[in-house]
Short mmCIF file of C-alpha atoms in Angstrom, two decimals:
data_model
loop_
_atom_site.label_atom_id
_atom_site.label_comp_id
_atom_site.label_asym_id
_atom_site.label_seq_id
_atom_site.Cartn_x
_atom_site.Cartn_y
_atom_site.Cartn_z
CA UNK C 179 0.00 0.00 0.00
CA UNK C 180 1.47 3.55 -1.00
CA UNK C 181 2.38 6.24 1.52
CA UNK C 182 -0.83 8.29 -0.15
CA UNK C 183 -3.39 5.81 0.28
CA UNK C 184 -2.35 4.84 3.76
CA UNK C 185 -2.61 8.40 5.03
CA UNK C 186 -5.92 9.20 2.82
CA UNK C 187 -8.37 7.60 5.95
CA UNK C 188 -6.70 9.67 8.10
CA UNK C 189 -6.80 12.86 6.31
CA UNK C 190 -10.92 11.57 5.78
CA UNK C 191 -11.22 10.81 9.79
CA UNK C 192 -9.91 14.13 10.45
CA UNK C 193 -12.26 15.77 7.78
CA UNK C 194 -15.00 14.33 9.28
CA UNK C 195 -14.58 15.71 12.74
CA UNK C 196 -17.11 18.37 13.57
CA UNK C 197 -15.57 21.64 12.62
CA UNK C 198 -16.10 22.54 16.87
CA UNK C 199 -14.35 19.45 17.78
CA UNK C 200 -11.40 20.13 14.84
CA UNK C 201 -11.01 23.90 15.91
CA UNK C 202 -11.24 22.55 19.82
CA UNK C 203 -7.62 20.23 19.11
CA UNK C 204 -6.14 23.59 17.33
CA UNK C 205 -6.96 25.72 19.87
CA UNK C 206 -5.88 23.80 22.83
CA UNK C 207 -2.23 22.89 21.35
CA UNK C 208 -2.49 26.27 20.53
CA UNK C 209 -3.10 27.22 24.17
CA UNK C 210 -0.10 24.75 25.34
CA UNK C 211 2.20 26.18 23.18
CA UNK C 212 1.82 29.40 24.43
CA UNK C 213 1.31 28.55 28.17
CA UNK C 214 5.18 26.87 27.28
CA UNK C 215 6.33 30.51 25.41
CA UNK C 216 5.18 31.96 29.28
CA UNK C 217 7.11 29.24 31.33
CA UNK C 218 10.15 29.58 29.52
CA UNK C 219 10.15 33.68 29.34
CA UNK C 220 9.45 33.31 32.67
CA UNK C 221 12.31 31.14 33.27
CA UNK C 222 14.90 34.12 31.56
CA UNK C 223 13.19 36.73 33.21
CA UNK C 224 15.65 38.63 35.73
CA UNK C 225 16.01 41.45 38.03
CA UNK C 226 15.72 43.98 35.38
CA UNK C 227 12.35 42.76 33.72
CA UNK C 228 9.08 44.72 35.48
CA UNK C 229 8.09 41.49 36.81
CA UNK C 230 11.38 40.55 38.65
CA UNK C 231 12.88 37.28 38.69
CA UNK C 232 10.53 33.72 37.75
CA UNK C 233 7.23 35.37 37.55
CA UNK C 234 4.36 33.00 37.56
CA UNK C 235 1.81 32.58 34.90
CA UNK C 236 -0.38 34.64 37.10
CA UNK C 237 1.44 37.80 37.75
CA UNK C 238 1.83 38.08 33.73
CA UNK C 239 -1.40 37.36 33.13
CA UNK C 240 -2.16 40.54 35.22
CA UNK C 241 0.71 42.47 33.72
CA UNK C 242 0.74 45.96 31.75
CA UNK C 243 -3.03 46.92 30.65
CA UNK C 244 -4.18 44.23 32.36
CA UNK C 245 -3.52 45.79 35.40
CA UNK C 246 -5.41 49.28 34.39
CA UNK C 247 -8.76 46.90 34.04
CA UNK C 248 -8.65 45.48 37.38
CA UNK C 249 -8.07 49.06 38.64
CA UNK C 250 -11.46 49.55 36.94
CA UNK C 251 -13.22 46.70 38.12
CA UNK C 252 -12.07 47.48 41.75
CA UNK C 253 -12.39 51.48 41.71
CA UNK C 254 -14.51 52.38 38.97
CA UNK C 255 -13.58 55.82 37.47
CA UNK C 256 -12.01 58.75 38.31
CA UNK C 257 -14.62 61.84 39.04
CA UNK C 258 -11.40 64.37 38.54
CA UNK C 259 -8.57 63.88 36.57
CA UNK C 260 -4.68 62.61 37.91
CA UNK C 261 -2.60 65.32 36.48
CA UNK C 262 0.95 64.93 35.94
CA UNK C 263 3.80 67.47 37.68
CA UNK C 264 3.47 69.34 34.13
CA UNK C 265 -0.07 69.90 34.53
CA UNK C 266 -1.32 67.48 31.68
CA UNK C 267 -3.81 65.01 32.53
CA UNK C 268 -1.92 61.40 33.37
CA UNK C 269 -2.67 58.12 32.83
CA UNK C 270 -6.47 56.83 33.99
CA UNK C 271 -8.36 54.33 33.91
CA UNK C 272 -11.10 56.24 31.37
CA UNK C 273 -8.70 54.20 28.58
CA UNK C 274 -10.20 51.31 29.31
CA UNK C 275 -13.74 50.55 28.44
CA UNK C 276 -15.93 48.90 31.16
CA UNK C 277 -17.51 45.73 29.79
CA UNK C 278 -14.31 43.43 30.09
CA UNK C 279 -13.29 44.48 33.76
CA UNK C 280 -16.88 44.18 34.71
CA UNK C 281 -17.76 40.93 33.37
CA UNK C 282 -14.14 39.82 34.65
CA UNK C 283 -14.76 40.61 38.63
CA UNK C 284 -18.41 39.24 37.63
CA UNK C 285 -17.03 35.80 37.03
CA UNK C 286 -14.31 36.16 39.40
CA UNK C 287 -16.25 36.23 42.20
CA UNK C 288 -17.16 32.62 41.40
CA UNK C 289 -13.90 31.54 40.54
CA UNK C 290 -12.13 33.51 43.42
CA UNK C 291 -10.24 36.72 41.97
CA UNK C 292 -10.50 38.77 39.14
CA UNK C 293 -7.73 37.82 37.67
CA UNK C 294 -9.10 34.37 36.98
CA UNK C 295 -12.55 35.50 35.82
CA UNK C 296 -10.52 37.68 33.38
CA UNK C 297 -8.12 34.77 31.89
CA UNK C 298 -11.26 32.46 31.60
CA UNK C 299 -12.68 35.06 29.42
CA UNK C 300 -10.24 35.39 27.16
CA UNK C 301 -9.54 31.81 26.85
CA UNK C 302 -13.33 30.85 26.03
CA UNK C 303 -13.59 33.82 23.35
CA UNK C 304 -10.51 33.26 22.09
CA UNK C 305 -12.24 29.36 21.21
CA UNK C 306 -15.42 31.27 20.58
CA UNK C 307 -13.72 33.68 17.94
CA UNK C 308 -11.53 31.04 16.43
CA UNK C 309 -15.06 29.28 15.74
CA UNK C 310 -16.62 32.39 14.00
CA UNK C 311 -13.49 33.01 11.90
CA UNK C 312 -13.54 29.30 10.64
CA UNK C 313 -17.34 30.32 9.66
CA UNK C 314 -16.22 33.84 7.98
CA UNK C 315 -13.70 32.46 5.87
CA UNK C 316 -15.17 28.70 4.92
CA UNK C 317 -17.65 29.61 2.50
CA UNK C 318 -15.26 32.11 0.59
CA UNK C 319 -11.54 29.90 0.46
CA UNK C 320 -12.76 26.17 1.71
CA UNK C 321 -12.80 24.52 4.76
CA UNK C 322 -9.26 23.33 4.71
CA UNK C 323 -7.98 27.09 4.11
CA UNK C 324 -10.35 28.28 6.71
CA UNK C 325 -8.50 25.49 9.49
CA UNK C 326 -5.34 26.50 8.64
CA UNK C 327 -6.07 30.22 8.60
CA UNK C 328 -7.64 29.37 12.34
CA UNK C 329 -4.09 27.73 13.01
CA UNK C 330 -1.84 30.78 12.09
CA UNK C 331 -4.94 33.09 14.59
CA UNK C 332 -4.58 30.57 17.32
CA UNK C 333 -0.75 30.59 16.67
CA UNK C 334 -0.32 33.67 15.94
CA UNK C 335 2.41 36.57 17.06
CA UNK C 336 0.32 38.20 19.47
CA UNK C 337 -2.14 34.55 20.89
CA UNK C 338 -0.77 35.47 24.19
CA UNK C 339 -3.51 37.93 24.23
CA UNK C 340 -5.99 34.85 24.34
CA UNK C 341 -4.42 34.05 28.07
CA UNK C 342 -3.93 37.56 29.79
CA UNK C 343 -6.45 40.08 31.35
CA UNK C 344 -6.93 41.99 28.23
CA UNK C 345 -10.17 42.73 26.28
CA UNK C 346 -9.09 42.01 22.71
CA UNK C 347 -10.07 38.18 23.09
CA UNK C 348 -13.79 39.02 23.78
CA UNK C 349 -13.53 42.33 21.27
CA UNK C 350 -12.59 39.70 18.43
CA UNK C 351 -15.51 37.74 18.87
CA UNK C 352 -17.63 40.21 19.10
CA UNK C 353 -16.81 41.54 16.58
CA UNK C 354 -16.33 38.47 14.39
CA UNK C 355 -20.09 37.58 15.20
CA UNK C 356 -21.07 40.67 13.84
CA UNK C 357 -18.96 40.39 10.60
CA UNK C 358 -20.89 37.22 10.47
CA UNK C 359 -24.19 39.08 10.64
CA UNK C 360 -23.49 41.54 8.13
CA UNK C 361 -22.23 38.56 5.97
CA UNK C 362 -25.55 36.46 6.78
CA UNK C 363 -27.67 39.49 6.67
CA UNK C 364 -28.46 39.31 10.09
CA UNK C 365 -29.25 42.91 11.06
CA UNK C 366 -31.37 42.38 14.19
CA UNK C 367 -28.45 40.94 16.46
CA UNK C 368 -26.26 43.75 15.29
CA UNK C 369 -28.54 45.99 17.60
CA UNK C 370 -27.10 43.75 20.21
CA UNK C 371 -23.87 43.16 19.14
CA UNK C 372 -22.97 46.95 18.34
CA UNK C 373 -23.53 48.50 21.69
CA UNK C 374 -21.46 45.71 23.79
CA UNK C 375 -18.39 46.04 21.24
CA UNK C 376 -18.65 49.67 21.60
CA UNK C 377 -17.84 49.45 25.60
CA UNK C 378 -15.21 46.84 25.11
CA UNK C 379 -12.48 48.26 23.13
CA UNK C 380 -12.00 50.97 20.85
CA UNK C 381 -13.27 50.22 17.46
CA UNK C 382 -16.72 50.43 16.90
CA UNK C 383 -16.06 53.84 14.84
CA UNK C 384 -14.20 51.53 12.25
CA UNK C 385 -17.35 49.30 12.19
CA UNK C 386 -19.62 52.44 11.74
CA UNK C 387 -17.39 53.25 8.83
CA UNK C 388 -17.61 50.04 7.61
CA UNK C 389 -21.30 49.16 7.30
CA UNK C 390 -21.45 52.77 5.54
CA UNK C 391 -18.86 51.43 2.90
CA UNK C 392 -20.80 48.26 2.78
CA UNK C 393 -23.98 50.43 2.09
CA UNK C 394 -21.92 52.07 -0.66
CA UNK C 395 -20.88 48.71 -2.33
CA UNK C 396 -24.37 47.49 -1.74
CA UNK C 397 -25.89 50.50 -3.60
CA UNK C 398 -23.57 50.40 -6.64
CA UNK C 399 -24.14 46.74 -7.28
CA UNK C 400 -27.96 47.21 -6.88
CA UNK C 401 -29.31 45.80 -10.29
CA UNK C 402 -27.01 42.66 -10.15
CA UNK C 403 -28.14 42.07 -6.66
CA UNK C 404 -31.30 43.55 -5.53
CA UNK C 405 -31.14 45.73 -2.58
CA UNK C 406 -34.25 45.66 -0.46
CA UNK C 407 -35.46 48.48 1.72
CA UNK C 408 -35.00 46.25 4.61
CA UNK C 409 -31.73 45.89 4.39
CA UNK C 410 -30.91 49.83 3.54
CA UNK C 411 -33.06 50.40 7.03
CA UNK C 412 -30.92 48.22 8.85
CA UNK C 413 -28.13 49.53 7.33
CA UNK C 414 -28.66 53.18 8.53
CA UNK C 415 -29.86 52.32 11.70
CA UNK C 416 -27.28 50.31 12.82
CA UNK C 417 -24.35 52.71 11.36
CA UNK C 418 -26.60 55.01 13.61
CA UNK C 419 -26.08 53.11 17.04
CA UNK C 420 -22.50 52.49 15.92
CA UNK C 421 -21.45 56.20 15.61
CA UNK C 422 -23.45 56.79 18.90
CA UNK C 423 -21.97 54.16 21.08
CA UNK C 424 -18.63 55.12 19.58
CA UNK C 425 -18.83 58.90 21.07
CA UNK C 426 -21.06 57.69 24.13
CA UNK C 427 -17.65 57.08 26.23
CA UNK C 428 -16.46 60.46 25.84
CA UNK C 429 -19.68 62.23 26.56
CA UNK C 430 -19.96 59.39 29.94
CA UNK C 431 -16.32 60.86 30.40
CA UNK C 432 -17.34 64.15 30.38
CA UNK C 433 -20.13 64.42 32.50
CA UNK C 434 -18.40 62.90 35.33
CA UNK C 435 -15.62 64.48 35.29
CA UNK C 436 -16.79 67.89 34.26
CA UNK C 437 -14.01 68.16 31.14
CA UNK C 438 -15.54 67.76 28.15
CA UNK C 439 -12.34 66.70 26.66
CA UNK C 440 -11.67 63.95 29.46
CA UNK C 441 -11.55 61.30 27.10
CA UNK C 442 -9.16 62.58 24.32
CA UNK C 443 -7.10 63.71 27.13
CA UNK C 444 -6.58 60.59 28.87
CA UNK C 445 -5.56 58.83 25.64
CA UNK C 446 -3.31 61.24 24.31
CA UNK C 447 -1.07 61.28 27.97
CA UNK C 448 0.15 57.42 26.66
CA UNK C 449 1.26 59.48 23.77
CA UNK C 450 3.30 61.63 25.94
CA UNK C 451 5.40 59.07 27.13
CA UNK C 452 6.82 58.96 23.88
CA UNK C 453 7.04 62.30 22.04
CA UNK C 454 7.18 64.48 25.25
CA UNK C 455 4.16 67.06 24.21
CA UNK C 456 2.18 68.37 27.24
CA UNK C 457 0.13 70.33 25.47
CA UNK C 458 -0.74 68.83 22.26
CA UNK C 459 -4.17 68.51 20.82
CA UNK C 460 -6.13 65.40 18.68
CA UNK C 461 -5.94 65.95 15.42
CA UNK C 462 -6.07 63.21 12.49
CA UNK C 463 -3.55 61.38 11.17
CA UNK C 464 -0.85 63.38 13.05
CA UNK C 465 0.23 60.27 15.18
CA UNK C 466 1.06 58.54 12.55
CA UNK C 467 3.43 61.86 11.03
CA UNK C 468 4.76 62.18 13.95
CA UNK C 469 5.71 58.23 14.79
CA UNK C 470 7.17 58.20 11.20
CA UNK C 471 9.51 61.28 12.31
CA UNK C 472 10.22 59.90 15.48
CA UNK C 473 11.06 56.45 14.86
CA UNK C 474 12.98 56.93 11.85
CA UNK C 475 14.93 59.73 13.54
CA UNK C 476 15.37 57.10 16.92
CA UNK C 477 16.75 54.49 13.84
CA UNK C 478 19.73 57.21 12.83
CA UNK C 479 17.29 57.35 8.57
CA UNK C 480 15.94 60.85 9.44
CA UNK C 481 11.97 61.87 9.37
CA UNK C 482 12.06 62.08 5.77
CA UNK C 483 12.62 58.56 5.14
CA UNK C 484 10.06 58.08 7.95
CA UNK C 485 7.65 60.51 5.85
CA UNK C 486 8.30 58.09 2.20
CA UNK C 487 8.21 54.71 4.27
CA UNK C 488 4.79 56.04 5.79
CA UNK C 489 3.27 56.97 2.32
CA UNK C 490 4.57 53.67 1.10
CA UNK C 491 2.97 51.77 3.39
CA UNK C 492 -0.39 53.42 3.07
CA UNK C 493 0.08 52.45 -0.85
CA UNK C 494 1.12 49.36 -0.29
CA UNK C 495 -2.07 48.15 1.81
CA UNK C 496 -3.82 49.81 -0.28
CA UNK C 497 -3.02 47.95 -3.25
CA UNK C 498 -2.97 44.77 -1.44
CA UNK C 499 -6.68 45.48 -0.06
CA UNK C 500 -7.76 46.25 -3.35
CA UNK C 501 -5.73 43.87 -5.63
CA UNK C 502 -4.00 40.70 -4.19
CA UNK C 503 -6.27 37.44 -5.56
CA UNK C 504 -5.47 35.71 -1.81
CA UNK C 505 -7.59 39.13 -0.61
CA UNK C 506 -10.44 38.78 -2.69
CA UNK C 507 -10.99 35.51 -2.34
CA UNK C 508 -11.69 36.72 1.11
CA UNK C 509 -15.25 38.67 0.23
CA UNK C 510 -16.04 42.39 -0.07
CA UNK C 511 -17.39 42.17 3.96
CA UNK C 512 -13.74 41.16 5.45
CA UNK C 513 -11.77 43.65 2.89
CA UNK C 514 -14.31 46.39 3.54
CA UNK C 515 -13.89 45.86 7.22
CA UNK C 516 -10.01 45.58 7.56
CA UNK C 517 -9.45 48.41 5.08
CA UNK C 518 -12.10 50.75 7.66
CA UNK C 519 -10.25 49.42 10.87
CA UNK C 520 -7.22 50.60 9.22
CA UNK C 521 -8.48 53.86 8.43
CA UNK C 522 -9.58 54.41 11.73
CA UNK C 523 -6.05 53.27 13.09
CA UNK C 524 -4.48 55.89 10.63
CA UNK C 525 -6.93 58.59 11.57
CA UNK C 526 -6.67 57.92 16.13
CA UNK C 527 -3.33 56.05 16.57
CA UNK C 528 0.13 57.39 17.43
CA UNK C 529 1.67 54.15 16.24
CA UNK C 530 4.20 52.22 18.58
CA UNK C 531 4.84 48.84 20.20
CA UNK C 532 1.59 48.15 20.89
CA UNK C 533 0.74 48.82 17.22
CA UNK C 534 1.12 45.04 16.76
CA UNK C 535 -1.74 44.02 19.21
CA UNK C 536 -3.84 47.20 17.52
CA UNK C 537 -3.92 44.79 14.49
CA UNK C 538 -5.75 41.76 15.86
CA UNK C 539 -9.31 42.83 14.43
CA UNK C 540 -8.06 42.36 11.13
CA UNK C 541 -7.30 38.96 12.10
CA UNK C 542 -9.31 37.77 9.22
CA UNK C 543 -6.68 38.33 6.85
CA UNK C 544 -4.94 35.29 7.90
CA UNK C 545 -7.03 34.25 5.62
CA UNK C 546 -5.45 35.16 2.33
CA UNK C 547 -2.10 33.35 3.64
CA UNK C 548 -4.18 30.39 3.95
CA UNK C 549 -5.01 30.23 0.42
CA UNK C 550 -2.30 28.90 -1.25
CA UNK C 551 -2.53 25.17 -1.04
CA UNK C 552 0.88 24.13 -0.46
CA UNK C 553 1.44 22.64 2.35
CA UNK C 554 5.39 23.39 2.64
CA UNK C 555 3.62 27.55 2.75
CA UNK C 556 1.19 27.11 5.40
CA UNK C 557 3.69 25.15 7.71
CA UNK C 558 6.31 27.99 6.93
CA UNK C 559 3.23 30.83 7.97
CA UNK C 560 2.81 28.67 11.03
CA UNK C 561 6.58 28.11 11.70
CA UNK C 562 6.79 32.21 11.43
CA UNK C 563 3.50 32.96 13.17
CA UNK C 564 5.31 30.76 16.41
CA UNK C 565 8.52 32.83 16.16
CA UNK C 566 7.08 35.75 16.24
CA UNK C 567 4.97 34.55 19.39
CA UNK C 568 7.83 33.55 21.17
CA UNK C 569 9.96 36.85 20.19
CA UNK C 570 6.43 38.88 21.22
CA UNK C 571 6.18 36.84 24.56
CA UNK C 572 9.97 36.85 25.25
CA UNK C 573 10.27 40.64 24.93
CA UNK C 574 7.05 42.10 26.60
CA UNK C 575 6.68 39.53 29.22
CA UNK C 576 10.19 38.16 29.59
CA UNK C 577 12.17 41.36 29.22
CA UNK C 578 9.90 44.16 29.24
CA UNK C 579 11.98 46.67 30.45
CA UNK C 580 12.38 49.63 27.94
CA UNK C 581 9.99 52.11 26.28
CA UNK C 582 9.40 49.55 23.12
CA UNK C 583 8.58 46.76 25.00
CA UNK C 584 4.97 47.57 25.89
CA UNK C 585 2.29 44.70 24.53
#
């Protein structure tokens, strides 16, 4: 008997797993993997890491932002502003949106401590959005691109975020159920879905954005695929709640802390910590200017390579959005929602370490690497995605101990 035909019954058991059951196996090995990328960091870590010498799995599941939503769970926030010696307002816990910290000391009352309700949560929506994705991507590139694209999200450079007391685990399936609703036409739970994302994590602008380019693209291709009045309703009114829950924070902001501006404010003091400005005001796209001067300048090229590399890159997604085959195979829905998320992230974000962990709603893009069918590719994406987990892990957890090495 060949080599093919004695593994074809295995490929066909595997195939006919349940897709749960299939994306269960990935996800757990997935989870090992990365519990082992902790241990070992853990191991290296010394006396000049922020978490001292052998941390346990624990204290860096409750490190960096993690710790800013257990300061909201336990003290809610500030009615007046921290200032800093300068006079700016500091660092506050009005960053950090209240449904994750809330649901975490929820659940942590029954397990014992919020840091435990918070881990469980990301570990079950990190399964939960790994699920979804699989259900995005399946009907557009094939079930065995879709498992493999699950792989390289479960695998991924910044999966540690599916084990830490963060909010982008629950964000992503959030907001992968609602891609799925837009996909399935399934406006009602968006009325649902919206609001909750909105108070999780910043983002829900980009999905306002989104359903209005989707209404756009809708529109245009309205005598090849009719268009019911329905749907244009649902459309609006959903775009509606989005752009209303997006600027509810900053108006909740405001009226309990009496600055109008509280919001903004707070957010642009983590910018401080890396240009210096005091004073500085929002305006759009100027993070990104800026980040291009100052990196480039911190890298000995000067701001006006920074300036050509930034325009590049803008191009360069652009075209790859627009024209890469692996892309399209994706559907209009998933490239209509990763190009508005990244127009929101060039329009709000001062770009820096974290920028890495900023990407994760775009996660279905892992798609498009999936497509190829060689296997020799996808086990090289893998292979990569792994590295780049255990370089992420190694440097924010392990190390983390200069201004870059912020997850």
């Amino acid at each position: 008997m060949s080599t093919a035909t004695a593994a074809s019954p295995r490929a066909r058991s595997w195939q006919d797993w349940p897709v749960v059951a299939r994306i269960a196996v990935v996800y757990v090995a997935a989870r090992l993997v990365t519990t082992g990328f902790f241990l070992v960091a853990a191991a290296l870590s010394g006396p000049g890491s922020r978490y001292g010498v052998s941390p346990s799995l624990g204290e860096l599941a409750l490190g960096w932002d993690a710790q800013w939503y257990w300061y909201a769970a336990v003290n809610g926030y500030p009615s007046q502003l921290p200032l800093t010696p300068q006079g700016g307002v500091a660092e506050n816990a009005w960053a950090f949106l209240p449904v994750f910290p809330y649901l975490a000391a929820g659940l942590g009352t029954l397990l014992g401590s919020w840091a435990a309700g918070a881990v469980v949560i990301s570990l079950l929506s990190g399964f939960g959005a790994s699920v979804v994705l699989h259900g995005l991507l399946r009907e557009r590139i094939g079930d065995s691109a879709a498992m493999w694209a699950v792989a390289f999200f479960a695998c991924g450079p910044l999966a540690a975020m599916f084990q830490v007391g963060y909010a982008e685990s629950l964000f992503l399936l959030l907001l992968f159920l609602a891609l799925r609703c837009v996909q399935r036409r399934r406006w009602g739970w968006l009325y649902v879905l919206v609001p909750v994302m909105g108070f999780t994590r910043p983002g829900i602008l980009a999905f306002a954005l989104f359903l209005g380019l989707y209404g756009v693209h809708l529109f245009m291709r309205r005598r090849v695929e009719p268009l019911p009045l329905r749907d244009v309703a649902h459309l609006v009114g959903v775009a509606a709640v989005a752009v209303v829950v997006g600027f509810a924070w900053q108006v909740i902001a405001g009226l309990v802390t009496g600055d109008s501006g509280a919001y903004l404010a707070t957010e642009l003091a983590w910018r401080r910590n890396w240009i210096g400005d005091s004073t500085g005001s929002f305006i759009p796209v100027d993070g990104w200017i800026q980040a291009a001067g100052f990196w480039f300048t911190q890298w000995g090229l000067g701001p006006v390579t920074g300036y050509v590399a930034l325009a590049l890159l803008v191009l360069g997604t652009t075209a790859a959005l627009l024209f890469a085959p692996q892309v399209k195979r994706l559907g209009v829905e998933l490239r209509l929602w990763s190009a508005s998320y990244l127009i929101y992230l060039l329009l709000v974000f001062f770009p820096q370490s974290s920028i890495f962990r900023l990407l994760l709603p775009i996660s279905p893009l892992w798609g498009a690497l999936a497509v190829p069918p060689s296997r020799t590719w996808r086990i090289a994406v893998l292979a990569a995605a792994l590295l780049g987990q255990w370089w992420w892990i190694y440097n924010m957890y392990g190390l983390g101990n200069t201004y870059w090495q912020i997850p």
